[in-house]
Short mmCIF file of C-alpha atoms (C1' of nucleotides) in Angstrom, two decimals:
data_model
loop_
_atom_site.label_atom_id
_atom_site.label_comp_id
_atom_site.label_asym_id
_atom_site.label_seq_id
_atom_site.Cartn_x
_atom_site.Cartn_y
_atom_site.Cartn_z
CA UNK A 1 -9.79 -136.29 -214.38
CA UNK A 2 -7.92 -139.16 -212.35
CA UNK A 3 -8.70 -142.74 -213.07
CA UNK A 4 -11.15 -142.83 -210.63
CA UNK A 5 -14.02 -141.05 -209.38
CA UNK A 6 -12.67 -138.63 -207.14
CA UNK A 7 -13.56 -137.47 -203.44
CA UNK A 8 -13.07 -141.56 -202.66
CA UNK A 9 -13.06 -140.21 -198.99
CA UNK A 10 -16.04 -138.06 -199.10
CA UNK A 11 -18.43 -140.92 -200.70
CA UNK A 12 -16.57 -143.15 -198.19
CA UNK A 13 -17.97 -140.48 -194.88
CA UNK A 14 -21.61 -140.41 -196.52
CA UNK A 15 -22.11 -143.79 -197.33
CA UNK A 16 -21.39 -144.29 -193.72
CA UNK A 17 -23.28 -141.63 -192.49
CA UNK A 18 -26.44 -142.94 -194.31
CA UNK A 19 -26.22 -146.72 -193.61
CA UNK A 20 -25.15 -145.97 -189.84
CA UNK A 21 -28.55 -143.73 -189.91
CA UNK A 22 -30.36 -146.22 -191.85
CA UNK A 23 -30.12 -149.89 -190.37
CA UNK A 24 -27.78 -148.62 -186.88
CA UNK A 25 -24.02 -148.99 -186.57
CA UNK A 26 -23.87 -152.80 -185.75
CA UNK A 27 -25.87 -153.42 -188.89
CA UNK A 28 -23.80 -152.11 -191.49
CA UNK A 29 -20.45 -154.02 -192.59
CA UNK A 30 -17.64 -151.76 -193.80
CA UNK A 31 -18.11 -154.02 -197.23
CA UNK A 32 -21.54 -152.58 -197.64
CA UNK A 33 -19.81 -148.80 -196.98
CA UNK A 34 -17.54 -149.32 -199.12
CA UNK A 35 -19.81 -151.22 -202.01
CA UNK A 36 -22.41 -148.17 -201.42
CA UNK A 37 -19.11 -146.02 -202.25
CA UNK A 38 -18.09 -147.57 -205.39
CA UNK A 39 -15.19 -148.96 -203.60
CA UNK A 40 -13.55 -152.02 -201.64
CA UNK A 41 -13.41 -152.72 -198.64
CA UNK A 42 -9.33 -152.55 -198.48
CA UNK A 43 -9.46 -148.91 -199.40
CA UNK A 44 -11.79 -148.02 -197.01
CA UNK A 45 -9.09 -149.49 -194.41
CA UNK A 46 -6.74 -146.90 -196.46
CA UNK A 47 -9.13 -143.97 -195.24
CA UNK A 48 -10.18 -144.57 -191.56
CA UNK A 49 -8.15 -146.40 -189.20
CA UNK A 50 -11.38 -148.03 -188.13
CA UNK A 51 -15.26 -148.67 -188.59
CA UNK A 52 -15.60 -145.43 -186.58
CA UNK A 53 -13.33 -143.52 -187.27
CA UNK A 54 -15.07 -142.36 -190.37
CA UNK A 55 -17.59 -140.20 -188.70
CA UNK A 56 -14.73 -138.17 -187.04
CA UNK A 57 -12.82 -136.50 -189.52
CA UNK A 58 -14.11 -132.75 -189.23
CA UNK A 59 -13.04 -133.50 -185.19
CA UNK A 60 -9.24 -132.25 -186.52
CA UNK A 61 -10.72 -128.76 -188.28
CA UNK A 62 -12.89 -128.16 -185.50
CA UNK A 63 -9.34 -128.26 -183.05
CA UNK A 64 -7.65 -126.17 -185.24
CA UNK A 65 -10.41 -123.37 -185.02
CA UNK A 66 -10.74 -123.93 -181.37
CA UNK A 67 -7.33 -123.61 -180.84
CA UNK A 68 -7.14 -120.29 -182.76
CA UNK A 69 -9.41 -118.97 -181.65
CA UNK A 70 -7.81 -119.15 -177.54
CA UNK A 71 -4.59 -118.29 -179.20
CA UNK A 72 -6.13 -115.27 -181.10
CA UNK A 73 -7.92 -114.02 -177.98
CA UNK A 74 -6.87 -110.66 -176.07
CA UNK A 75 -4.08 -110.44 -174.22
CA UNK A 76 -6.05 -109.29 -171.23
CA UNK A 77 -8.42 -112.04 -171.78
CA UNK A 78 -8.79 -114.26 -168.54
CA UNK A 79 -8.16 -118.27 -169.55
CA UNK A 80 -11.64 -119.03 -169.14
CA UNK A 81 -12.30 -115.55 -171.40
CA UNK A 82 -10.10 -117.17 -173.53
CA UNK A 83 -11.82 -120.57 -173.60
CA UNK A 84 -15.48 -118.45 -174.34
CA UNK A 85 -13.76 -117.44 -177.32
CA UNK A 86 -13.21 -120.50 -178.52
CA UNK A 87 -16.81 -122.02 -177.35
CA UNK A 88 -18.55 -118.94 -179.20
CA UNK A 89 -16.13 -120.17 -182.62
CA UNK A 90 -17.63 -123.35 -182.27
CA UNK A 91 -21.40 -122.81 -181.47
CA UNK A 92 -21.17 -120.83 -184.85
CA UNK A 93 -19.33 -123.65 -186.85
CA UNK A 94 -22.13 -126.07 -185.51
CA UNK A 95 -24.87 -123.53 -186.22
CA UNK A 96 -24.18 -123.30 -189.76
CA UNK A 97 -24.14 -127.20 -190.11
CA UNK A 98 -27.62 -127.74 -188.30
CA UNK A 99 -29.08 -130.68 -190.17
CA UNK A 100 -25.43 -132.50 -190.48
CA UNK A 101 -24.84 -131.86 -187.20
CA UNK A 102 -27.58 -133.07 -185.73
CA UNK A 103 -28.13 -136.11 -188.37
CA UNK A 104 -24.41 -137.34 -187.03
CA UNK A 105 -25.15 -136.65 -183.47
CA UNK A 106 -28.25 -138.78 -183.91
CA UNK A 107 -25.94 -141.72 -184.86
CA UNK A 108 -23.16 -141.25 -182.71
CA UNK A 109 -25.52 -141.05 -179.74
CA UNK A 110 -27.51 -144.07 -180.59
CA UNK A 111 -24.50 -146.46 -180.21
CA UNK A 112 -21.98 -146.68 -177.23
CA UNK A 113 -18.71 -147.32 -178.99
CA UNK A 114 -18.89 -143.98 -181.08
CA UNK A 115 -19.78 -142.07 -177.81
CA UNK A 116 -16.50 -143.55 -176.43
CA UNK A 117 -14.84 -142.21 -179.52
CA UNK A 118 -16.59 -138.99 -179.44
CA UNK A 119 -15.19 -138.85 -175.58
CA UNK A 120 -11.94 -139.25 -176.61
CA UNK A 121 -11.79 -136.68 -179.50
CA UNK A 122 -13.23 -133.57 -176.76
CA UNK A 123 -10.57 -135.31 -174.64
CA UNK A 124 -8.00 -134.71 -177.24
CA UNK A 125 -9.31 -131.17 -177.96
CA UNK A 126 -9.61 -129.79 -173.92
CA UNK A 127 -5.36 -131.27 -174.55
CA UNK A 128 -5.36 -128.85 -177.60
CA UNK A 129 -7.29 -125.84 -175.93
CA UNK A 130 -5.11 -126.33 -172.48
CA UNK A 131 -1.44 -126.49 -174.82
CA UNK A 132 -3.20 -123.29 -176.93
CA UNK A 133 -3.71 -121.51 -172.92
CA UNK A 134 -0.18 -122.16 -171.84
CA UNK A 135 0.91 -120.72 -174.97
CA UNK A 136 -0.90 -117.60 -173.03
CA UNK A 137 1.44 -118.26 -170.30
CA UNK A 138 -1.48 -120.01 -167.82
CA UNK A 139 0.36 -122.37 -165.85
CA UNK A 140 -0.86 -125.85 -164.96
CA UNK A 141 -3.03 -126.93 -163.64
CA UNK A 142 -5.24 -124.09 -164.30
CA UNK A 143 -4.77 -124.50 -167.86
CA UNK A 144 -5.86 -128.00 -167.89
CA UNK A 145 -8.92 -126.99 -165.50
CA UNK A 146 -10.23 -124.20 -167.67
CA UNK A 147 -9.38 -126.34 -171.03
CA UNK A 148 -11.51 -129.35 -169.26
CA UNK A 149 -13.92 -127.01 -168.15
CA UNK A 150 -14.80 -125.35 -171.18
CA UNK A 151 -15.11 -129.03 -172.56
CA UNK A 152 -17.69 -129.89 -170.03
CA UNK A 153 -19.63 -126.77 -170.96
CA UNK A 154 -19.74 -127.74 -174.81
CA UNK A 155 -20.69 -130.99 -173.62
CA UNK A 156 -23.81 -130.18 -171.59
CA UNK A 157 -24.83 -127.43 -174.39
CA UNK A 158 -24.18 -129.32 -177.21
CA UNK A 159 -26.67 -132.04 -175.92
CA UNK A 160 -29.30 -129.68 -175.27
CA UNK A 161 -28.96 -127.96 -178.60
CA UNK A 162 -29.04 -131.32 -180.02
CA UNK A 163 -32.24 -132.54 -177.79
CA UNK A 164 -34.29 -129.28 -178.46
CA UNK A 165 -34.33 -128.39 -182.06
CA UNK A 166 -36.85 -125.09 -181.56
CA UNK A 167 -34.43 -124.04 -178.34
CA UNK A 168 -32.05 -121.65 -178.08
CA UNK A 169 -28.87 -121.59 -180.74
CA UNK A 170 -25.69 -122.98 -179.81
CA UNK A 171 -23.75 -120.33 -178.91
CA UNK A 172 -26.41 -118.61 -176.83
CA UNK A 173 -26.59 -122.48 -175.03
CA UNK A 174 -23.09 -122.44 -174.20
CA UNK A 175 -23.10 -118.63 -172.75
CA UNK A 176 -25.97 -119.43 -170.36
CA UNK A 177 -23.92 -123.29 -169.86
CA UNK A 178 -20.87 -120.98 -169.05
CA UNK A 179 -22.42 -118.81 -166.91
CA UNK A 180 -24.37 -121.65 -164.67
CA UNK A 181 -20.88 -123.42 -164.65
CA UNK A 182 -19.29 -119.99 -162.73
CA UNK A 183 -22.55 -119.71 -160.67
CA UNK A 184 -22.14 -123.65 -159.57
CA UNK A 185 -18.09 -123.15 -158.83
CA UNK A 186 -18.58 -119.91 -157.29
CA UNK A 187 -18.03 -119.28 -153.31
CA UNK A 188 -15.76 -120.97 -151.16
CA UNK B 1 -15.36 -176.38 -153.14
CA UNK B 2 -17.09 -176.40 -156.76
CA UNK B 3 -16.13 -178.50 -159.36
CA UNK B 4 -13.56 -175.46 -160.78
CA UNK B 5 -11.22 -173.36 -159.36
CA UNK B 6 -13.09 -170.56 -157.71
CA UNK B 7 -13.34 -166.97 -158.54
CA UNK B 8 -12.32 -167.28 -162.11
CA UNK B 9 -13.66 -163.59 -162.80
CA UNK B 10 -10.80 -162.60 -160.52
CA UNK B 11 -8.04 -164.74 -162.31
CA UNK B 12 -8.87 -163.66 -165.90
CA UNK B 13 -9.02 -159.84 -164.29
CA UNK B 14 -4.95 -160.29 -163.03
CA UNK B 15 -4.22 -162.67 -166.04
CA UNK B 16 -4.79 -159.67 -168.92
CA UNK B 17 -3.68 -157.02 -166.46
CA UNK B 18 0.10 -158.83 -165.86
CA UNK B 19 -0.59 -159.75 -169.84
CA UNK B 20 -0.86 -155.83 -170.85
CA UNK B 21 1.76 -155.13 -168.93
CA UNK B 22 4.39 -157.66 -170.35
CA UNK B 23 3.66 -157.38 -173.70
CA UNK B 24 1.11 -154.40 -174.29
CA UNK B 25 -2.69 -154.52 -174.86
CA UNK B 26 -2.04 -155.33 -179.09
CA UNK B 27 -0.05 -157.80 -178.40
CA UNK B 28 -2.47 -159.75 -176.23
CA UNK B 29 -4.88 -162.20 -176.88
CA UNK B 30 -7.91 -163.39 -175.49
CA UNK B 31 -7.10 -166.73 -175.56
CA UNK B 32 -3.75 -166.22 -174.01
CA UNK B 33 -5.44 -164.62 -170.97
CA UNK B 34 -7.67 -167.32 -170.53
CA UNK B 35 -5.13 -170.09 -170.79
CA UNK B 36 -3.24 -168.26 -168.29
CA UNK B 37 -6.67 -167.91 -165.69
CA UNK B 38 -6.81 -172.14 -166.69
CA UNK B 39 -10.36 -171.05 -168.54
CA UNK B 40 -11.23 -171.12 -171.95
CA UNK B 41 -11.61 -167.86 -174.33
CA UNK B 42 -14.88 -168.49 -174.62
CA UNK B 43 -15.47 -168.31 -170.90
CA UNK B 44 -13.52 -164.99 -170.78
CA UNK B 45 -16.67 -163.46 -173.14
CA UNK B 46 -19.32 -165.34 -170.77
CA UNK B 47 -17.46 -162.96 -167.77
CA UNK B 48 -16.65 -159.69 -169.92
CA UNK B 49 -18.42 -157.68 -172.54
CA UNK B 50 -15.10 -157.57 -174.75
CA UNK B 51 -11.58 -157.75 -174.26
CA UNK B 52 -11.15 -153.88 -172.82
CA UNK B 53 -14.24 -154.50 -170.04
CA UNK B 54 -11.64 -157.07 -168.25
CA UNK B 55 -9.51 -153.71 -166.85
CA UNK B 56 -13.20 -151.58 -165.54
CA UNK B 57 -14.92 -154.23 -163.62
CA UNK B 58 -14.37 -151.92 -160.23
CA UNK B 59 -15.91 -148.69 -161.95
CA UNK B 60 -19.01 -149.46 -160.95
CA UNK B 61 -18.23 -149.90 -157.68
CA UNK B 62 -16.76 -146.63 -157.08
CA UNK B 63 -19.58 -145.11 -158.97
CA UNK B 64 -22.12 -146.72 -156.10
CA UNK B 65 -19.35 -145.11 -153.50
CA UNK B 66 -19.16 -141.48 -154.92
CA UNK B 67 -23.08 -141.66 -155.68
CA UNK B 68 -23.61 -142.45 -151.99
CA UNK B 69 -21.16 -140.13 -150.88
CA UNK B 70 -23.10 -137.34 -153.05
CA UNK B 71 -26.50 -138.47 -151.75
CA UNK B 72 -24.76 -138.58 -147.51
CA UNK B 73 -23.70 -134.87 -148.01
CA UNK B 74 -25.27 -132.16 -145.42
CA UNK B 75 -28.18 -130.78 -146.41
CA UNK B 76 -26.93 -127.83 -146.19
CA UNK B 77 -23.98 -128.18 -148.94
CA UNK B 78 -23.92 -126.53 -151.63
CA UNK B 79 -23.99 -128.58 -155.26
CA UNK B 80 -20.12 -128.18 -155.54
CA UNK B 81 -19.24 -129.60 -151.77
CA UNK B 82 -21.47 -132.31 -152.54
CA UNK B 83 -18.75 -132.92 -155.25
CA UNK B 84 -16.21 -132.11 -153.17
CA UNK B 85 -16.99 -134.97 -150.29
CA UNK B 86 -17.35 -137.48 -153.09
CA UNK B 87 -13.86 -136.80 -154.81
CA UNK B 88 -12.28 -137.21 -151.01
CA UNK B 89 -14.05 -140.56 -150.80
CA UNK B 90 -12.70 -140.65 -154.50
CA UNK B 91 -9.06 -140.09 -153.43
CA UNK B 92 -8.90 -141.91 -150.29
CA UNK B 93 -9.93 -145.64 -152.28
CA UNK B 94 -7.25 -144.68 -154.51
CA UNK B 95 -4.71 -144.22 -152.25
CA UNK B 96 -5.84 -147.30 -150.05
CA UNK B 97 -4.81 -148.72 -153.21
CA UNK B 98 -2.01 -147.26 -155.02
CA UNK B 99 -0.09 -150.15 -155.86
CA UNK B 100 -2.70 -151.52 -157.94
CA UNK B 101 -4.26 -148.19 -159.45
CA UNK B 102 -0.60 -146.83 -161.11
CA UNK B 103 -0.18 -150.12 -162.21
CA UNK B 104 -3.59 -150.42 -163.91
CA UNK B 105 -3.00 -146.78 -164.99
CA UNK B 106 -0.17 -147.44 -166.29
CA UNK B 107 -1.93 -149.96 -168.98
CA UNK B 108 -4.80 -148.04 -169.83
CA UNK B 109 -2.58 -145.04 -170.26
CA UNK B 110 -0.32 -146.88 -172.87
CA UNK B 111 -3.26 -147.59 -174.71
CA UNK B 112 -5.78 -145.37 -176.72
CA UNK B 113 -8.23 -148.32 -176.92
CA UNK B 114 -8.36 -148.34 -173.09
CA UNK B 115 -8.38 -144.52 -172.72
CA UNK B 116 -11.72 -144.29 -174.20
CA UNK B 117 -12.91 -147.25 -172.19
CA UNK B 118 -12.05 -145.24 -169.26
CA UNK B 119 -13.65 -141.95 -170.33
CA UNK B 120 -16.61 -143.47 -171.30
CA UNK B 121 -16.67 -144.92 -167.69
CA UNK B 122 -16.52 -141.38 -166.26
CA UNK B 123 -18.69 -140.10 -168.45
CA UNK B 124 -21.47 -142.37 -166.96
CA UNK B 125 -20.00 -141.56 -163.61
CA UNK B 126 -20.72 -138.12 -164.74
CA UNK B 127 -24.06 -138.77 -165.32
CA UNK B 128 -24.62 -140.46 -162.30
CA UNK B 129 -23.42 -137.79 -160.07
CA UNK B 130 -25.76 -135.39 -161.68
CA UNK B 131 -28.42 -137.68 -161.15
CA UNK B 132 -27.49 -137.77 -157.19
CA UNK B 133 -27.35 -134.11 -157.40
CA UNK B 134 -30.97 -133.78 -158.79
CA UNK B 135 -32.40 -135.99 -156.35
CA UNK B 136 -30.57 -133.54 -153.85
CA UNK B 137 -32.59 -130.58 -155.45
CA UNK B 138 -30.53 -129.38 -157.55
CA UNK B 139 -32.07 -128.33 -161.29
CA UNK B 140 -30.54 -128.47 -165.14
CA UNK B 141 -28.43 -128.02 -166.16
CA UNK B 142 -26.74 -127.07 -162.80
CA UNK B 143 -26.30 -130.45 -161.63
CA UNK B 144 -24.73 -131.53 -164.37
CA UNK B 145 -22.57 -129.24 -164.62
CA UNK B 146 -21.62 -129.66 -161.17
CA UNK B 147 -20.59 -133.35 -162.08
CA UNK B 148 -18.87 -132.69 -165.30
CA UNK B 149 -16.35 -130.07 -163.12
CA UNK B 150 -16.40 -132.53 -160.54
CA UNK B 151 -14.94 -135.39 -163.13
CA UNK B 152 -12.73 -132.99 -164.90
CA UNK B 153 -10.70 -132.30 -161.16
CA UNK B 154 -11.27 -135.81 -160.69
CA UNK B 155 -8.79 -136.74 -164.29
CA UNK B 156 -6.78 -133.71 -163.89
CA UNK B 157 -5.83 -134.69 -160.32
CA UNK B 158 -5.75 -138.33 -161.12
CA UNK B 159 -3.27 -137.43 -163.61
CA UNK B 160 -0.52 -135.67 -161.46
CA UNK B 161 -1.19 -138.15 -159.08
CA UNK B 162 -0.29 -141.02 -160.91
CA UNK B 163 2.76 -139.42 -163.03
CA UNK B 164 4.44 -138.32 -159.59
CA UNK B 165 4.86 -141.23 -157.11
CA UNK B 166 6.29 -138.90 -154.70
CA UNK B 167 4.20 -136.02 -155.12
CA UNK B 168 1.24 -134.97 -152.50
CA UNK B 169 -1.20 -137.88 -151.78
CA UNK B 170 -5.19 -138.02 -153.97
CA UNK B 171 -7.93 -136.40 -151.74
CA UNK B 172 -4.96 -133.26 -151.50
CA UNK B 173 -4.51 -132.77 -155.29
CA UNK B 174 -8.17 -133.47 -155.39
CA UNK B 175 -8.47 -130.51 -152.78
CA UNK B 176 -6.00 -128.07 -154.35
CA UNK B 177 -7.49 -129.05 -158.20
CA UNK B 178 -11.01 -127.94 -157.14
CA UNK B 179 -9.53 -124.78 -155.61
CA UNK B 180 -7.73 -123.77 -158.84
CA UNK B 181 -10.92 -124.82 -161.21
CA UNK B 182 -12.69 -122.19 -158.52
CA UNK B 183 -10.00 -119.31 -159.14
CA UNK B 184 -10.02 -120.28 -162.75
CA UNK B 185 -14.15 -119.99 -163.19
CA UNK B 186 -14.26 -117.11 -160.96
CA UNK B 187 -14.61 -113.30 -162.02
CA UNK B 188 -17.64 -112.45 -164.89
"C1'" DG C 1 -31.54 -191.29 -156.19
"C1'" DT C 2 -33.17 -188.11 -159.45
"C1'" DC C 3 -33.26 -183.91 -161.53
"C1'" DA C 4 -32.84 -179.16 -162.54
"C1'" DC C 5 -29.29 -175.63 -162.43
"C1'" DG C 6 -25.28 -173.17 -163.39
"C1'" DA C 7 -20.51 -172.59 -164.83
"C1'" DT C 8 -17.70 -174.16 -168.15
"C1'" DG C 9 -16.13 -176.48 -172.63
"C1'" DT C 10 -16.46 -177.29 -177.78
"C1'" DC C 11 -17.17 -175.87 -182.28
"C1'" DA C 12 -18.50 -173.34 -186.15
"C1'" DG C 13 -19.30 -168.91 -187.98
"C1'" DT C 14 -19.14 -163.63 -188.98
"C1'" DG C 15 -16.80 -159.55 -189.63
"C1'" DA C 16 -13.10 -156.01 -188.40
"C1'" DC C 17 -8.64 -155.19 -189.60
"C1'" DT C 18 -3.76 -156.14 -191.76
"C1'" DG C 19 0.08 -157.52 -194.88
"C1'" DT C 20 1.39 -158.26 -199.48
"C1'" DC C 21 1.40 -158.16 -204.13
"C1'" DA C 22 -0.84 -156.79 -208.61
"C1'" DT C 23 -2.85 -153.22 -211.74
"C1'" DG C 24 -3.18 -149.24 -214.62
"C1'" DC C 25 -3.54 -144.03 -215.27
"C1'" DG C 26 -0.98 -139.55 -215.12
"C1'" DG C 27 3.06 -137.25 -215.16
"C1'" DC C 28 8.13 -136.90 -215.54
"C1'" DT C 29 12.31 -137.43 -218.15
"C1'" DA C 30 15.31 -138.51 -221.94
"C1'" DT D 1 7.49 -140.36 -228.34
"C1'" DA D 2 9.01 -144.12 -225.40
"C1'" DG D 3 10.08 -145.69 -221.12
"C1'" DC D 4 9.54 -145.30 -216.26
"C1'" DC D 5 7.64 -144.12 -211.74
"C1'" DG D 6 4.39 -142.85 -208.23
"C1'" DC D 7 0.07 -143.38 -206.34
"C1'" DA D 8 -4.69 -144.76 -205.50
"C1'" DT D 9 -7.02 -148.77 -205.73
"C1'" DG D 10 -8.07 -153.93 -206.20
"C1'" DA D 11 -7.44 -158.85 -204.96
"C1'" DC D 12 -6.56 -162.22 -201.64
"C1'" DA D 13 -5.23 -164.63 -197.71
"C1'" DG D 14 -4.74 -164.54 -192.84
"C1'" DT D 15 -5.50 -163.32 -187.67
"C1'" DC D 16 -8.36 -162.47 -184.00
"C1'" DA D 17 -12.43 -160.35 -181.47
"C1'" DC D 18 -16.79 -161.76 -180.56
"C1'" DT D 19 -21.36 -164.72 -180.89
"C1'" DG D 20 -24.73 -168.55 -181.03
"C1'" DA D 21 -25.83 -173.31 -180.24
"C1'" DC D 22 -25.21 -177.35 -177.98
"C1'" DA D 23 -22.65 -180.64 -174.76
"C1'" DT D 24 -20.78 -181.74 -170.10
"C1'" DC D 25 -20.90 -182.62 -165.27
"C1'" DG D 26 -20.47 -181.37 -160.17
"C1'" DT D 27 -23.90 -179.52 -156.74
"C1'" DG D 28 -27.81 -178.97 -154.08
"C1'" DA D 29 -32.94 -179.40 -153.58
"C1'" DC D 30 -36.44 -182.68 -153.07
#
DNA sequence: GTCACGATGTCAGTGACTGTCATGCGGCTA
DNA sequence: TAGCCGCATGACAGTCACTGACATCGTGAC
């Protein structure tokens, strides 16, 4: 056993988590994370780049899996086949996390700044999911479109799934999301 | 004539964007910009929500525009030409204003701060556009669907068009990038 | 002429974030 | 076993974004 208590980062995220949920983002210094935490302030600064940051660490795992999972698709798999893939992989993930999932999405919704950071992780993933399609050989701009495209879908399914907690399961939500996204494009 | 300078909104807007250009956003500070405009930081707060806002104050204008231009759409269009007319009005106040928009892009671009500023921006853009589109008829989660594909040609065109000064002009990448999200998203 | 209004200035305060140096346990090496 | 080193953390001072409260003073209504 080190000299401290270990998982410094893990106390760090739920300590967060909890204050965030219990008195709202603005609220809650990043001394009072930090005391909840057993730790200072200074090394919370050592974990998370920011105040917010702390509430997106699984955003890097989830990428990875995403990514894979287009990568790992058929070779005869269309890039928006591809992209399905990858949506299924992550209505799963999300399904098996229900009450985190939706206990984070609570806070992250409730305040603007972590929506903007939220925007900017899916933006860095449809980057991830659009490299992963060229990797297919889909040329740009198509892989961009499909990469932002499947984004938008998770988007618009996600929020349902996180509005409705006796509706349909994720991945189901983001098959019929798909779907009405090719009926809505469809025709000239 | 009042008893300041007038339009000091408009002189701390071209104060921090010829300060983020010169020496980058980090490197700024409010009070510099202010000194700069002849006002005092304090007065730059009174004008802006925080020290990103100063680079967005047109975004809602062009939201009214492409709402409007979603709303004036035939009758008879469907969801995604709705879209379509707004991204040409999109593309044409872009290009009536190139100068100024691959300058401004060029800032926000450099800066990951000011990249989720701006996606947060579209993402209420987004949601405004699917609220046109509902008042046109059109149901969930169709219409916002619609919008998010709409947004995601809308950065994806954006993008080539302000990397390639001598490539084709906005409302045509806008044109071609919706045709390629429709081959992309076509086929079961 | 008075007076309310509105845009700005002044000032003090909080808290996010950073740079720098100190501390002490675990492991490595002689 | 003794000395040394790396690494996670603590302590502390400093900058700057942002806010609240109050003062100032042209302008226009009356």
């Amino acid at each position: 056993m080190g000299r401290w208590e270990p998982d410094a980062r893990g106390r760090l995220e739920r300590s967060a988590l909890e204050l965030y949920a219990e008195r709202g983002f603005d609220q809650t210094t990043v001394a009072e994370i930090a005391r909840r935490a057993g730790l200072t302030e200074r090394t919370f600064f050592r974990h998370f780049a920011d105040k917010r940051e702390v509430l997106f660490h699984g955003s890097h795992a989830l990428e990875e899996l995403l990514v894979d999972a287009v990568a790992g698709a058929p070779d005869t798999a269309a890039p928006m086949d591809a992209i399905a893939t990858a949506l299924d992989v992550a209505g799963g993930m999300f399904e098996e996390r229900r009450e985190f999932a939706r206990r984070r999405n609570a806070v992250v919704a409730a305040h603007a700044e972590l929506r903007e950071r939220e925007l900017i992780k899916l933006a860095s993933l449809a980057a991830s999911l659009a490299g992963a399609l060229r990797g297919r050989g889909v040329a740009e701009p198509a892989a961009s479109l499909a990469a932002e495209a499947g984004i938008a879908v998770f988007k618009i399914a996600f929020e349902r799934w996180a509005g409705d907690a006796d509706g349909p399961d994720l991945p189901r939500l983001m098959r019929e999301s798909l779907d009405e996204l090719r009926a809505v494009t469809a025709g000239a």
